[in-house]
Amino acid sequence: MAKVTRDAEATKAKIIQNAMLLFAKNGYEATTADEIAKACSVNKAMIFYYYKNKAGLYSAVMSYALGAIHDEIITTDKCCISPLADLEAFIKTYAAYCDKNPYLSALILRELSDSGAHLPEMMFASLRKLFALFSEILHEGEKQGLFHDIEPMIIYFMIVGTVNLLITTKPLRENAAKMENPLNTCSDCDIDEISEYIFKKVKLMLEVKE
Amino acid sequence: MAKVTRDAEATKAKIIQNAMLLFAKNGYEATTADEIAKACSVNKAMIFYYYKNKAGLYSAVMSYALGAIHDEIITTDKCCISPLADLEAFIKTYAAYCDKNPYLSALILRELSDSGAHLPEMMFASLRKLFALFSEILHEGEKQGLFHDIEPMIIYFMIVGTVNLLITTKPLRENAAKMENPLNTCSDCDIDEISEYIFKKVKLMLEVKE
Amino acid sequence: MAKVTRDAEATKAKIIQNAMLLFAKNGYEATTADEIAKACSVNKAMIFYYYKNKAGLYSAVMSYALGAIHDEIITTDKCCISPLADLEAFIKTYAAYCDKNPYLSALILRELSDSGAHLPEMMFASLRKLFALFSEILHEGEKQGLFHDIEPMIIYFMIVGTVNLLITTKPLRENAAKMENPLNTCSDCDIDEISEYIFKKVKLMLEVKE
Amino acid sequence: MAKVTRDAEATKAKIIQNAMLLFAKNGYEATTADEIAKACSVNKAMIFYYYKNKAGLYSAVMSYALGAIHDEIITTDKCCISPLADLEAFIKTYAAYCDKNPYLSALILRELSDSGAHLPEMMFASLRKLFALFSEILHEGEKQGLFHDIEPMIIYFMIVGTVNLLITTKPLRENAAKMENPLNTCSDCDIDEISEYIFKKVKLMLEVKE
DNA sequence: CATGAATGAGAGTTCATTCAT
DNA sequence: AATGAATGAACTCTCATTCAT
């Protein structure tokens, strides 16, 4: 069984990583195979060798990225302590993860504003599982009489949409802060403040007041 | 074939309209000049005749679209009745306008997830003016002791981000509803329900409870 | 007969002048109708109205330019005084004229290096008449026993080719003079020195030494 | 169709050769990438693959062509025998080389009538080296008291300009010979006669008569 | 006579993808 | 597994030319 050459795996991983970065930065169409190949010092043909075509690579990138976030949330969530604690964990884990992987937010937003033109089943399923998890938390809260008047899809977007937008617009907001007559664009809010703030507000929205 | 109009304004308008639609549907890079030209039965060269290049056209489209929404909100807002009424008007006008012009949400989201890579001062200024208006409403409410703990940028995204996402993901959510084990994706919520719901929730987030 | 509007003539003349300049500077292909129109503040369609097409304009430009030089030489030449005086007059008039109309040299050289791809009969005839005149001078000198061993075509190019090249390369030679280790490129020779020098040398080439 | 070679050097060479020919025949602007590609049975994209863009190809063509002539003259010149012999060698080698490579004269003339608008240091340097060589011969002749009243730039153009013009106008002169009332345009002078004649005349121009 | 709108045919360039080695 | 050469189908943009007014 001798020396296993894991070059193949290494190459595939390099491609995924660099492609993810570039897709996030420039979008699907504006990212070229040449560019990706150069970024990872890999021959362009390898991209097609491993991922068949550009769409295949994109799909691999997305399912990698989304798979990761789903796992992170599942494992981090101290599931089932209480709906409120679960909610808090969801928000904070999601925010922290996106903040650490800043390409992710751009990828997700872009995909959603495309109505998933590029995205294949698998990735759609990932997005769906995440929402299912969230939905479950809200329904459990409602069942326990803690939350009321929930509309999971809307609440979900109020959370993840906002987090994603705050992350992708960070440079934009920082520039805006440097202009004259600056508005307060929360340009130096850090991610913990943001997720804390969002959690607090969502709690107000949902909790039954006695 | 393709009757010749020889009316500059009409031609320019046709180009803008069709380009807007296509840019919204497919994004900047994936939209081709040929496609736009065919969509408006105009010679491709006219695009360059009037807008110099693709970026120029995009820029014209964006400033048209954003200019329109800003005007709509300014004129519709029954400004200054009360912060709460203003807030309600803002949310509902914004949502209704985006719903009637469905390309708009996609354009805005895409631009935001790009950090405005594609474009220019004018359009940035438009986005900014809209936020400034919103920000002013919240501050006024705070001054009057009605609202508390406001972070305008975050609240703003919770509203417009959510509206935009719900609009762009409508087809996606409808498809999801047809699957087995469907989740409730609010797939047949209409825009008035949505904006009413958002308003109600935002009110809960902001209002000082006595 | 009232006020005669000579606008037509004025417009045509403006077009010729500006076209000549641009053709000389950039060559036939690299000069566009738009450019010419803008340069003379005339509507682009007028170019085609008056000259039918680009080739027609070029042809008009060339026959204007070459017609002028031919006339200039004919009328200036104190014809038939003596072959040597005629030769001197030819060289100096040609050089002075090209120097005053700097576009001309470029036009001629370009046309010659194209083997007259663009040039129509008329202009070919003009070039030919000029050469015929020159040829006649040499033959007359030979008949009178003043010149020997003449090969008119070669001598002709030694004169007009050299003058034209010195004129068109002036900027090039001036730049070369500013480099380190400059060569003497005759970069500040004026046209009178040049034509005097050429005449002197041609005389040495042709005159029968007693 | 068009057998695939997959030999980079061969492909690059084919492109250069055919491009040289076409640039010489039609000029820079009038030569299209399609035309070049077809001429060498190579995919059009290869031009850009190897030479980045049209200007890059042109530049490569010129430096190839000029490099070659310079080398030819350097190696052929039985340098330093005597200024007169060197001069003769220069003229004859130059003429013979241009005659064998007929595209070269057109390229050079065109470039000179453009004042080198199209191109770059490297090629400019090549032209310059050739002139430097020539200049050196004349100065050496002057130092040895053999030549007098030299103006190298002018003499240089009298030689190379004339040779180039005679070569490029060959078809033109042949046509002229077929007309009625033909002039003697040296239309069947061969290159050896021409260079011999030029050498003889230049000698008369330069030599100190005892 | 003059204008600006409109057109169609390309030109240069890019890019995903495949092939031969 | 990996490379660099090769391809073909676009794509953006330009330009001579014509048409309607």
Coordinates of N, CA and C (backbone and C1' of nucleotides) in Angstrom, one line a residue, chain A residues 7 11 43 45-46 49-50, chain F residues 1-7:
Chain A
D7 N -1.7 13.8 -3.8 CA -1.7 15.0 -4.6 C -3.0 15.4 -5.2
T11 N -4.7 18.9 -4.8 CA -5.0 19.8 -5.9 C -6.5 20.2 -6.0
N43 N -2.7 23.7 -13.3 CA -3.0 23.8 -14.8 C -4.5 23.9 -15.0
A45 N -6.4 22.9 -17.2 CA -7.1 21.7 -17.6 C -7.6 20.8 -16.4
M46 N -6.8 21.0 -15.3 CA -7.2 20.2 -14.1 C -8.6 20.5 -13.6
Y49 N -10.7 18.5 -15.5 CA -10.5 17.1 -15.2 C -11.2 16.7 -13.9
Y50 N -11.1 17.5 -12.9 CA -11.7 17.2 -11.7 C -13.2 17.5 -11.5
Chain F
dA1 P -5.9 10.9 -11.7 O5' -4.4 11.4 -11.6 C5' -3.7 11.5 -10.3 C4' -2.6 12.5 -10.6 C3' -3.0 13.9 -10.7 O3' -2.0 14.7 -10.1 C1' -2.1 13.2 -12.7
dA2 P -2.0 16.2 -10.1 O5' -1.5 16.6 -11.5 C5' -0.1 16.4 -11.8 C4' 0.2 17.0 -13.1 C3' -0.3 18.4 -13.4 O3' 0.8 19.3 -13.5 C1' -0.6 17.0 -15.3
dT3 P 0.6 20.8 -13.7 O5' 0.8 21.0 -15.3 C5' 2.1 20.5 -15.8 C4' 2.0 20.6 -17.3 C3' 1.6 22.0 -17.8 O3' 2.7 22.6 -18.4 C1' 0.6 20.2 -19.1
dG4 P 2.8 24.2 -18.5 O5' 2.4 24.3 -20.1 C5' 3.2 23.4 -20.9 C4' 2.6 23.5 -22.3 C3' 2.2 24.8 -22.8 O3' 2.4 24.8 -24.2 C1' 0.4 23.5 -22.8
dA5 P 2.4 26.0 -25.2 O5' 1.5 25.3 -26.3 C5' 1.9 24.0 -26.8 C4' 0.8 23.5 -27.8 C3' 0.3 24.5 -28.8 O3' 0.1 23.8 -30.0 C1' -1.5 23.7 -27.4
dA6 P -0.4 24.6 -31.2 O5' -2.0 24.4 -31.1 C5' -2.5 23.1 -31.3 C4' -4.0 23.2 -31.2 C3' -4.7 24.3 -32.1 O3' -5.5 23.6 -33.1 C1' -5.6 24.2 -29.9
dT7 P -6.2 24.5 -34.1 O5' -7.6 24.6 -33.5 C5' -8.2 23.4 -33.0 C4' -9.6 23.7 -32.4 C3' -10.4 24.8 -33.2 O3' -11.6 24.2 -33.5 C1' -10.4 25.3 -30.9

